[in-house]
Amino acid sequence: MAGEKCVTGSQAWFCTTGLPSDVVVEVDGMSFHLHKFPLMSKSRKLHELLSEPEHKEEDGEIYEGDIRRISLHDFPGVSATFEAAAKFCYGVRIDVSSITVAPLRCAAEYLEMTEDFAEDNLVSRTELFLTQSVFRSLSQSVKVLKTCETLLPLAEDLGIAQRCIDIIVTGACATEVSSLFSWPVSDRHKNGIRSATWMEDLTILNLPFYKRVISAMKERNPSTELIEGSLVSYANRTIPGLTRSKRNLKTAPPPAEPAQLDLLDTIITNLSPAKSSVFINAQFLFGLLRTANILHAPESLRTALEKKIAAQLEQATLDDLLMPSYSYLVETLYDVEAVERVLRYFIEEASSAITAENVSENEETLPAGNGDPFLTVGRLVDGYLAEVASDANLRVDKFCDIALALPDHSRVYDDGLYRAVDVYLKAHPALTESEKEKVCGVMNFRKLTLEACTHAAQNERLPLRAVVQVLFFEQLQLRQAIAGTILTAEEEDQPAAPPPPPSAEGGRWRVAAHENQLLRLGMDSMRNRVQDLERECSSMRRAIERIDRSGEAGGRWQRRRRQPPAGGWGSLGRKLGCKSRMQVFDSREAAPKRSVEEQS
């Protein structure tokens, strides 16, 4: 019925009915060659324009012989929308969908194609489609709302945008309730709420409409999970480079910097300050923080985000903490200042959640269990320090502040901290002896394992005072291990005590019996370890005797591999409590004799 052909310098659309056109309507750069009667029968506006006397040249109407030319500069929509409206005037069936219904509704309003002018007109046809098809579907409402972005303010005046928002919020809240009861927790953890599809649908909206949707959701007081799930989907779609994953969602072209700041402010201010739902993880929050640093966001936004990260810092990875420094005033490669602030917020948050009875003042008493967030964050910080320690611009004070930020019970062993110290000393060879001692002072030598002590005792980068402390505690661990093994062996040879009578102390008796069984199960491996320790002690005794003899002969101080003067090792070994293999055997032989005398 209709066709298109190009005219030099413009585009034209011709109605091929066999009759010559008597009116030309220009819309959005397109010239429509039409006929007066079909247009005047459906549109009140076109009827009034075409009914004016021919001598008038106003309202965008120009006469060229027998053909009238009308320009609709303020038409709400594109040329394709007017084409559909024109076809409707000619009685041609048009397809109405969620993409075309809002433009057609606005076009019908603009052209005044109402029921009081002609029956079964375009206004009633589009309203019927909105009511029966669009406003019964959440996803269809999102698509219609998207088309309203280019139809303002008429789409707002007709209430199309607000009606779509109401349907979206109502459907989202209803879907959330049904999904929480119908889906297992594991599926929600993996895939989020079942309605994650509509969360993805909302990502097509521009920021003004999306902010209105979120605001309406908060007025309905839905769960935090619902809002944060939508925020994550929208941020991943609209903020470029938010995550470092290779499987990151495809993002739209990045907006201008002011628009990005507005977007970032919307995401951060709508996040809950408490620990988030399964949708929000530490990787997402650190991505927001990197974006905020790049855009030089206001300090209030970054502080809110850092506190949010601190609430779930135990979920972070080492890659999350390694944020590049985007400040011109900071010389370090990584943003250690931000990490230090996050640690401070974490300590404040975690400490307030732990009662005084759960934290012992004795530094040797450590909280049990790997579920303690302090232990998880302690391992994370040790790994972070080992990575940033190689930065030549990292000051001693900053390294020590981060290492000492966590309380002592955050680390069961200080081996990870020792590795970071070793890396720092290797990357900063020009440190003075006092600076080296300050760096080593972040470690608790009592909490180094035997393997770490063995490595530290031969580490040429450590200051002499640190090496002496390492040797002392290494020997102390050896003595305690040998003494504990001998005591266990003696208890094993003694007859089992009769069960205690039932009393209030029965619980402690059962615990002691259980511990005794565990000790018996590990006796075989412990005996093998004792033999190894005895051989090590014997070797050390012979080495000390040779050093004593060489010291008496020469009387000179020698130092090799950070060892103290040769002449002093004999007395130092005795002070450290080294026992020879014969002494160990004597103590084991003496134990049965004492027990016999006591029995007699």
XYZ file of C-alpha atoms in Angstrom:
600
model
C 0.000 0.000 0.000
C 2.909 2.258 0.683
C 6.481 2.575 -0.394
C 9.532 4.708 0.090
C 11.856 6.316 -2.359
C 14.730 8.721 -1.930
C 14.616 12.237 -3.310
C 17.756 14.320 -3.803
C 18.687 15.988 -0.544
C 15.833 14.494 1.468
C 13.741 11.417 2.143
C 10.153 10.976 1.028
C 7.367 8.509 1.788
C 4.579 8.057 -0.779
C 1.152 6.555 -0.326
C 0.578 4.447 -3.441
C -3.228 4.452 -3.700
C -3.388 5.468 -7.345
C -4.544 8.980 -6.470
C -2.228 11.985 -6.505
C -1.167 13.295 -3.121
C -2.673 16.574 -1.984
C -0.788 17.073 1.309
C 2.837 16.691 2.387
C 3.606 16.274 6.104
C 7.221 16.716 7.242
C 8.224 14.857 10.389
C 11.780 14.228 11.637
C 13.356 14.934 8.235
C 10.906 12.719 6.337
C 8.333 14.046 3.834
C 5.101 12.058 3.793
C 3.038 12.471 0.589
C -0.500 11.731 1.767
C -4.155 12.558 1.185
C -6.325 14.941 3.185
C -9.439 12.878 3.687
C -7.954 9.836 5.565
C -5.949 12.118 7.814
C -8.846 14.473 8.566
C -11.131 11.509 9.402
C -8.991 10.305 12.308
C -6.951 13.262 13.565
C -8.597 16.363 14.985
C -5.321 18.297 14.826
C -4.745 17.516 11.132
C -8.399 18.203 10.434
C -8.104 21.676 11.882
C -4.837 22.391 10.062
C -6.132 21.212 6.692
C -9.489 22.975 7.115
C -7.938 26.407 7.402
C -8.496 28.819 4.485
C -5.865 28.517 1.789
C -4.599 32.084 2.147
C -3.326 31.431 5.693
C 0.314 30.517 6.104
C 0.681 29.718 9.783
C 1.063 26.771 12.161
C 3.791 25.396 9.924
C 1.480 25.157 6.885
C 2.772 26.134 3.407
C 0.770 26.021 0.164
C 2.341 24.911 -3.107
C -0.378 25.003 -5.708
C -2.933 22.299 -4.903
C -0.602 20.551 -2.429
C -0.376 21.670 1.147
C 2.868 21.185 3.061
C 2.708 20.861 6.867
C 5.750 20.668 9.170
C 5.230 19.030 12.594
C 8.414 20.145 14.324
C 7.252 19.212 17.834
C 5.965 15.752 16.951
C 6.683 13.380 19.911
C 8.630 10.627 18.264
C 10.455 9.673 15.096
C 9.273 9.421 11.506
C 8.515 5.701 11.902
C 5.943 6.537 14.579
C 4.152 9.023 12.330
C 4.246 6.471 9.522
C 2.382 3.976 11.730
C -0.145 6.647 12.724
C -0.681 7.555 9.066
C -1.245 3.910 8.146
C -3.801 3.701 10.938
C -5.623 6.676 9.385
C -5.779 4.771 6.088
C -7.276 1.751 7.866
C -4.178 -0.396 7.566
C -3.571 -2.847 10.420
C -0.521 -1.873 12.455
C 1.472 -3.968 14.885
C 1.581 -2.619 18.442
C 4.314 -3.883 20.764
C 6.005 -2.879 24.006
C 8.542 -0.925 21.940
C 6.012 1.021 19.851
C 3.047 1.439 22.165
C 4.344 4.435 24.162
C 5.415 6.411 21.033
C 2.082 5.609 19.373
C 0.164 6.663 22.483
C 2.015 9.982 22.575
C 1.541 10.455 18.821
C -2.164 9.766 19.163
C -2.409 12.346 21.922
C -0.493 14.893 19.881
C -2.630 14.305 16.765
C -5.794 14.231 18.915
C -6.893 10.822 17.621
C -9.462 10.339 20.375
C -12.750 8.424 20.630
C -14.877 11.544 20.711
C -13.555 12.466 17.267
C -13.676 8.986 15.668
C -14.672 5.570 16.951
C -12.042 2.931 17.654
C -9.330 5.522 17.357
C -5.618 5.246 18.090
C -5.798 6.570 21.661
C -8.221 3.854 22.784
C -6.310 1.186 20.819
C -2.983 1.994 22.496
C -4.534 2.385 25.946
C -6.128 -1.036 25.588
C -2.764 -2.579 24.736
C -1.118 -0.882 27.721
C -3.790 -2.157 30.083
C -4.105 -5.712 28.814
C -0.514 -6.490 27.805
C 2.031 -4.086 29.250
C 0.788 -3.359 32.756
C 0.407 -7.069 33.518
C 4.070 -7.859 32.868
C 7.065 -6.550 34.744
C 9.490 -7.034 31.844
C 7.106 -5.412 29.348
C 6.719 -2.422 31.665
C 10.496 -2.003 31.781
C 10.669 -1.932 27.979
C 7.881 0.639 27.752
C 9.555 2.770 30.422
C 12.745 2.715 28.378
C 10.937 4.146 25.344
C 9.546 6.945 27.502
C 13.037 8.451 27.862
C 12.707 10.155 24.451
C 9.033 11.037 24.857
C 9.247 13.481 27.751
C 7.422 15.464 28.928
C 4.347 14.090 27.139
C 4.896 10.508 28.373
C 5.074 11.908 31.902
C 1.946 14.020 31.456
C 0.014 10.981 30.214
C 1.150 8.976 33.258
C 2.787 6.245 31.199
C 6.155 6.451 32.988
C 4.688 6.487 36.487
C 2.334 3.612 35.743
C 5.265 1.560 34.454
C 7.267 2.315 37.605
C 4.380 1.256 39.829
C 4.007 -2.038 37.962
C 7.772 -2.701 38.154
C 7.935 -2.109 41.911
C 4.792 -4.123 42.636
C 5.958 -7.021 40.504
C 9.478 -6.974 41.965
C 8.229 -7.103 45.551
C 5.763 -9.887 44.743
C 8.407 -11.881 42.876
C 10.821 -11.531 45.775
C 8.355 -12.953 48.300
C 7.449 -15.941 46.136
C 11.052 -16.690 45.207
C 12.255 -16.716 48.807
C 9.767 -19.466 49.630
C 10.124 -21.483 46.442
C 13.880 -21.593 45.897
C 16.515 -23.352 48.031
C 19.058 -21.246 49.852
C 21.915 -22.748 47.838
C 20.277 -21.669 44.574
C 19.713 -18.172 45.887
C 23.363 -18.018 46.892
C 24.497 -19.113 43.480
C 22.055 -17.358 41.213
C 20.555 -14.718 43.454
C 16.809 -14.304 43.681
C 14.902 -16.065 40.959
C 13.775 -12.682 39.641
C 17.345 -11.784 38.652
C 16.021 -11.533 35.070
C 14.097 -8.356 35.830
C 17.162 -7.019 37.631
C 19.025 -7.364 34.359
C 16.098 -5.763 32.540
C 16.380 -2.633 34.688
C 19.936 -2.070 33.461
C 18.587 -0.698 30.148
C 17.053 2.316 31.905
C 18.824 5.636 32.067
C 19.888 6.872 35.484
C 16.962 9.287 36.170
C 14.350 6.585 35.584
C 16.401 3.981 37.469
C 16.697 6.288 40.481
C 12.922 6.702 40.484
C 12.460 2.928 40.454
C 14.871 2.421 43.382
C 13.255 5.262 45.326
C 9.832 3.713 44.816
C 11.176 0.337 45.979
C 12.519 1.858 49.173
C 9.158 3.487 49.841
C 7.576 0.033 49.671
C 10.227 -1.043 52.235
C 11.408 -4.217 50.496
C 14.312 -6.290 51.758
C 17.899 -5.147 51.394
C 18.554 -8.166 49.204
C 16.127 -6.923 46.562
C 17.591 -3.428 46.236
C 21.230 -4.474 46.443
C 20.740 -7.197 43.847
C 19.383 -4.610 41.436
C 22.192 -2.172 42.260
C 24.844 -4.793 41.496
C 23.306 -5.623 38.123
C 22.957 -1.962 37.190
C 26.503 -1.078 38.280
C 28.068 -4.011 36.407
C 26.277 -2.922 33.244
C 26.918 0.811 33.430
C 30.298 1.227 35.202
C 33.199 0.160 32.956
C 35.975 -1.940 34.456
C 34.153 -2.535 37.716
C 35.541 -6.044 38.164
C 38.793 -7.594 37.019
C 37.150 -10.830 35.959
C 37.604 -11.814 32.331
C 33.967 -12.874 32.294
C 32.722 -9.450 33.284
C 29.374 -8.366 31.908
C 29.359 -6.241 28.795
C 29.072 -2.623 29.759
C 27.523 0.258 27.918
C 29.706 3.090 26.573
C 31.049 5.041 29.545
C 29.175 8.282 30.266
C 30.821 11.611 30.935
C 32.631 12.086 34.236
C 29.825 14.091 35.960
C 27.337 11.408 34.962
C 29.677 8.711 36.295
C 29.940 10.509 39.628
C 26.147 10.778 39.774
C 25.897 7.072 39.010
C 28.490 6.188 41.655
C 26.693 8.340 44.218
C 23.409 6.547 43.448
C 24.946 3.097 43.907
C 26.831 3.887 47.127
C 24.099 5.866 48.889
C 21.535 3.126 48.283
C 23.721 0.345 49.699
C 22.957 -0.797 53.201
C 25.667 0.250 55.708
C 25.517 -3.169 57.382
C 26.937 -6.423 56.079
C 25.322 -7.063 52.728
C 23.299 -9.850 51.214
C 24.634 -12.578 48.960
C 24.562 -10.181 46.002
C 27.200 -7.834 47.433
C 30.713 -9.231 47.799
C 34.043 -7.650 48.612
C 35.200 -7.801 44.982
C 32.258 -5.635 43.900
C 32.859 -3.112 46.690
C 36.578 -2.838 45.962
C 35.700 -2.251 42.309
C 33.498 0.653 43.357
C 36.312 2.004 45.516
C 38.774 1.874 42.616
C 36.279 3.741 40.447
C 35.737 6.332 43.187
C 39.497 6.890 43.432
C 39.840 7.270 39.665
C 37.012 9.807 39.525
C 38.299 11.575 42.671
C 34.894 11.170 44.283
C 34.045 13.195 47.405
C 35.582 11.969 50.629
C 32.165 11.247 52.117
C 31.418 8.704 49.396
C 34.782 6.987 49.762
C 34.434 6.853 53.550
C 30.995 5.251 53.299
C 32.357 2.723 50.834
C 35.419 1.901 52.966
C 33.192 1.266 55.989
C 31.001 -0.974 53.867
C 34.090 -2.939 52.785
C 35.281 -3.230 56.378
C 32.003 -4.910 57.361
C 32.883 -7.907 55.160
C 36.642 -7.653 54.784
C 37.095 -11.359 55.531
C 35.570 -12.088 52.100
C 38.229 -10.087 50.253
C 41.156 -11.520 48.347
C 44.724 -10.304 48.005
C 43.986 -9.058 44.492
C 41.224 -6.836 45.897
C 43.564 -5.088 48.328
C 46.187 -4.355 45.673
C 44.584 -1.119 44.508
C 46.810 1.202 42.455
C 47.367 4.647 43.850
C 45.740 7.331 41.682
C 46.789 10.276 43.823
C 49.533 12.604 42.655
C 50.524 13.228 46.269
C 51.260 9.567 47.092
C 54.520 8.019 45.905
C 53.711 4.392 46.637
C 52.591 2.095 43.848
C 49.574 0.811 45.797
C 47.018 2.735 47.828
C 48.190 1.673 51.275
C 46.408 4.608 52.905
C 42.996 3.263 51.874
C 43.874 -0.247 53.091
C 44.978 1.169 56.441
C 41.674 3.026 56.822
C 39.686 -0.090 55.925
C 41.617 -2.051 58.563
C 40.827 0.572 61.171
C 37.114 0.448 60.332
C 37.232 -3.357 60.385
C 38.739 -3.434 63.863
C 36.109 -1.023 65.153
C 33.316 -3.093 63.609
C 34.632 -6.501 64.655
C 35.630 -5.445 68.160
C 32.186 -4.091 68.887
C 30.687 -7.466 67.953
C 32.942 -9.472 70.286
C 32.411 -9.429 74.032
C 35.235 -8.952 76.491
C 34.932 -12.598 77.620
C 35.839 -13.872 74.141
C 39.088 -11.922 73.960
C 41.718 -12.872 76.559
C 44.172 -10.320 77.819
C 46.872 -12.996 77.888
C 48.721 -12.779 74.578
C 49.504 -16.490 74.699
C 45.809 -17.398 74.713
C 44.426 -17.372 71.172
C 40.820 -17.757 70.054
C 40.194 -21.186 68.611
C 38.636 -21.950 65.261
C 39.263 -20.769 61.722
C 35.917 -18.983 61.569
C 37.231 -15.959 63.479
C 37.235 -12.989 61.072
C 40.376 -11.666 62.759
C 42.309 -14.797 61.756
C 41.099 -14.562 58.152
C 41.950 -10.886 57.873
C 45.298 -11.520 59.583
C 46.333 -13.950 56.853
C 45.076 -11.500 54.236
C 47.079 -8.595 55.668
C 50.258 -10.686 55.904
C 49.954 -11.572 52.229
C 49.285 -7.938 51.375
C 52.365 -6.764 53.276
C 54.517 -9.324 51.488
C 53.339 -7.892 48.149
C 53.714 -4.177 48.912
C 56.955 -4.604 50.883
C 58.961 -4.624 47.651
C 57.884 -1.037 46.928
C 60.975 1.114 47.435
C 58.814 4.120 48.406
C 56.998 2.349 51.246
C 58.162 3.997 54.445
C 59.120 2.066 57.557
C 56.450 3.774 59.635
C 53.694 2.901 57.148
C 54.816 -0.741 56.961
C 54.845 -1.026 60.742
C 51.478 0.743 61.121
C 49.734 -1.755 58.824
C 51.482 -4.739 60.405
C 50.555 -3.637 63.924
C 47.023 -2.497 63.066
C 45.520 -5.889 63.901
C 45.527 -7.224 67.480
C 47.936 -9.985 68.447
C 45.278 -12.712 68.444
C 44.728 -12.155 64.705
C 47.666 -14.436 63.972
C 48.174 -17.950 65.293
C 51.683 -17.954 63.846
C 53.770 -15.033 62.636
C 55.378 -16.904 59.739
C 53.483 -14.825 57.162
C 54.529 -11.631 58.908
C 58.142 -12.845 58.968
C 58.013 -13.393 55.206
C 56.783 -9.814 54.726
C 59.559 -8.486 56.951
C 62.151 -10.460 55.006
C 60.858 -9.067 51.695
C 60.903 -5.522 53.083
C 64.476 -5.817 54.359
C 65.598 -7.249 51.020
C 63.932 -4.394 49.074
C 65.349 -1.707 51.405
C 69.047 -2.553 51.898
C 69.945 0.999 52.982
C 68.035 0.799 56.277
C 69.913 1.624 59.444
C 70.262 -0.924 62.221
C 67.623 0.853 64.317
C 65.185 0.876 61.381
C 65.750 -2.830 60.837
C 65.058 -3.489 64.499
C 61.856 -1.445 64.250
C 60.698 -3.463 61.250
C 61.492 -6.742 63.003
C 59.691 -5.475 66.086
C 56.323 -6.090 64.424
C 56.869 -9.844 64.876
C 56.227 -11.916 67.968
C 59.185 -14.315 67.999
C 57.296 -16.669 70.301
C 54.834 -17.320 67.465
C 57.360 -18.372 64.836
C 57.354 -22.038 63.906
C 60.528 -24.105 64.037
C 60.861 -23.865 60.261
C 60.625 -20.064 60.383
C 63.075 -19.914 63.276
C 65.559 -22.068 61.368
C 65.347 -19.763 58.363
C 65.567 -16.598 60.486
C 68.614 -17.857 62.384
C 70.533 -17.999 59.104
C 69.064 -14.802 57.613
C 71.849 -12.290 57.033
C 69.363 -9.438 56.562
C 68.052 -9.587 60.141
C 69.730 -7.437 62.809
C 71.813 -9.201 65.432
C 69.347 -8.592 68.240
C 66.562 -10.226 66.244
C 68.745 -13.250 65.482
C 69.550 -13.712 69.179
C 65.848 -13.631 70.068
C 65.057 -16.099 67.326
C 67.732 -18.500 68.575
C 66.489 -18.196 72.136
C 62.881 -18.988 71.330
C 63.922 -21.731 68.920
C 65.797 -23.489 71.700
C 62.886 -22.873 74.057
C 60.537 -24.598 71.620
C 62.912 -27.528 71.327
C 63.123 -27.921 75.099
C 59.348 -27.700 75.500
C 58.782 -30.222 72.732
C 61.253 -32.714 74.258
C 59.960 -32.222 77.792
C 56.352 -32.578 76.656
C 57.120 -35.784 74.793
C 58.882 -37.336 77.781
C 56.040 -36.361 80.109
C 53.524 -37.909 77.736
C 55.533 -41.108 77.577
C 55.617 -41.311 81.381
C 51.867 -40.806 81.624
C 51.352 -43.510 79.025
C 53.276 -46.059 81.114
C 51.224 -45.350 84.239
C 48.040 -47.398 84.858
C 44.827 -45.709 83.919
C 43.060 -43.963 86.771
C 39.641 -45.302 87.802
C 36.708 -43.283 86.509
C 35.663 -40.526 88.897
C 32.353 -40.695 90.670
C 29.537 -38.776 89.054
C 29.674 -35.173 90.173
C 29.678 -31.649 88.857
C 33.282 -32.177 87.742
C 32.325 -35.013 85.369
C 32.454 -32.769 82.323
C 36.061 -31.832 82.898
C 37.012 -35.474 83.468
C 35.520 -36.408 80.114
C 37.418 -33.619 78.394
C 40.674 -34.755 79.981
C 40.024 -38.355 78.934
C 39.365 -37.264 75.372
C 42.575 -35.247 75.290
C 44.510 -38.221 76.650
C 43.192 -40.384 73.810
C 44.298 -37.816 71.273
C 47.768 -37.754 72.817
C 48.025 -41.524 72.600
C 47.078 -41.470 68.933
C 49.920 -39.060 68.186
C 52.575 -40.815 70.224
C 54.145 -42.701 67.335
C 54.739 -39.607 65.274
C 55.914 -37.675 68.319
C 58.493 -40.332 69.188
C 59.957 -40.086 65.731
C 60.132 -36.337 66.133
C 61.883 -36.688 69.490
C 64.551 -38.858 67.917
C 65.140 -36.182 65.301
C 65.343 -33.523 67.982
C 67.830 -35.591 69.975
C 70.041 -35.919 66.956
C 69.843 -32.173 66.368
C 70.735 -31.461 69.999
C 73.672 -33.851 69.818
C 74.960 -32.131 66.683
C 74.605 -28.734 68.319
C 76.467 -29.958 71.411
C 79.390 -31.153 69.329
C 79.429 -27.881 67.370
C 79.427 -25.854 70.576
C 82.297 -27.926 71.997
C 84.374 -27.334 68.881
C 83.623 -23.587 69.031
C 84.610 -23.520 72.731
C 87.916 -25.197 71.957
C 88.643 -22.845 69.059
C 87.674 -19.878 71.226
C 90.092 -20.859 73.971
C 92.867 -21.306 71.418
C 92.358 -18.168 69.377
C 90.241 -15.898 71.545
C 89.104 -13.938 68.518
C 85.548 -12.856 67.502
C 84.432 -14.455 64.321
C 81.118 -14.080 62.579
C 79.755 -16.226 59.874
C 76.093 -16.361 58.841
C 75.123 -13.864 61.575
C 76.592 -16.019 64.389
C 77.780 -14.413 67.682
C 81.474 -14.504 68.675
C 82.894 -18.001 68.643
C 84.246 -17.804 72.147
C 80.791 -17.013 73.617
C 78.731 -19.799 72.119
C 79.413 -22.238 74.969
C 77.986 -20.001 77.668
C 75.195 -18.797 75.321
C 74.236 -22.387 74.542
C 74.040 -23.186 78.245
C 71.918 -20.071 78.848
C 69.582 -21.067 76.042
C 69.053 -24.398 77.746
C 70.693 -26.758 75.209
C 70.796 -30.312 76.445
C 72.993 -33.049 75.160
C 71.601 -36.376 74.064
C 73.032 -37.987 77.217
C 71.144 -35.489 79.376
C 67.901 -36.297 77.617
C 68.419 -40.006 78.135
C 69.298 -39.441 81.796
C 66.049 -37.596 82.341
C 64.102 -40.392 80.695
C 65.899 -43.035 82.771
C 65.426 -41.113 85.957
C 61.683 -40.935 85.591
C 60.985 -44.672 86.218
C 63.333 -44.662 89.230
C 61.420 -41.838 90.846
C 58.161 -43.636 90.293
C 59.548 -46.827 91.942
C 60.728 -44.928 94.989
C 57.347 -43.248 95.305
C 55.565 -46.613 95.097
C 57.788 -48.084 97.799
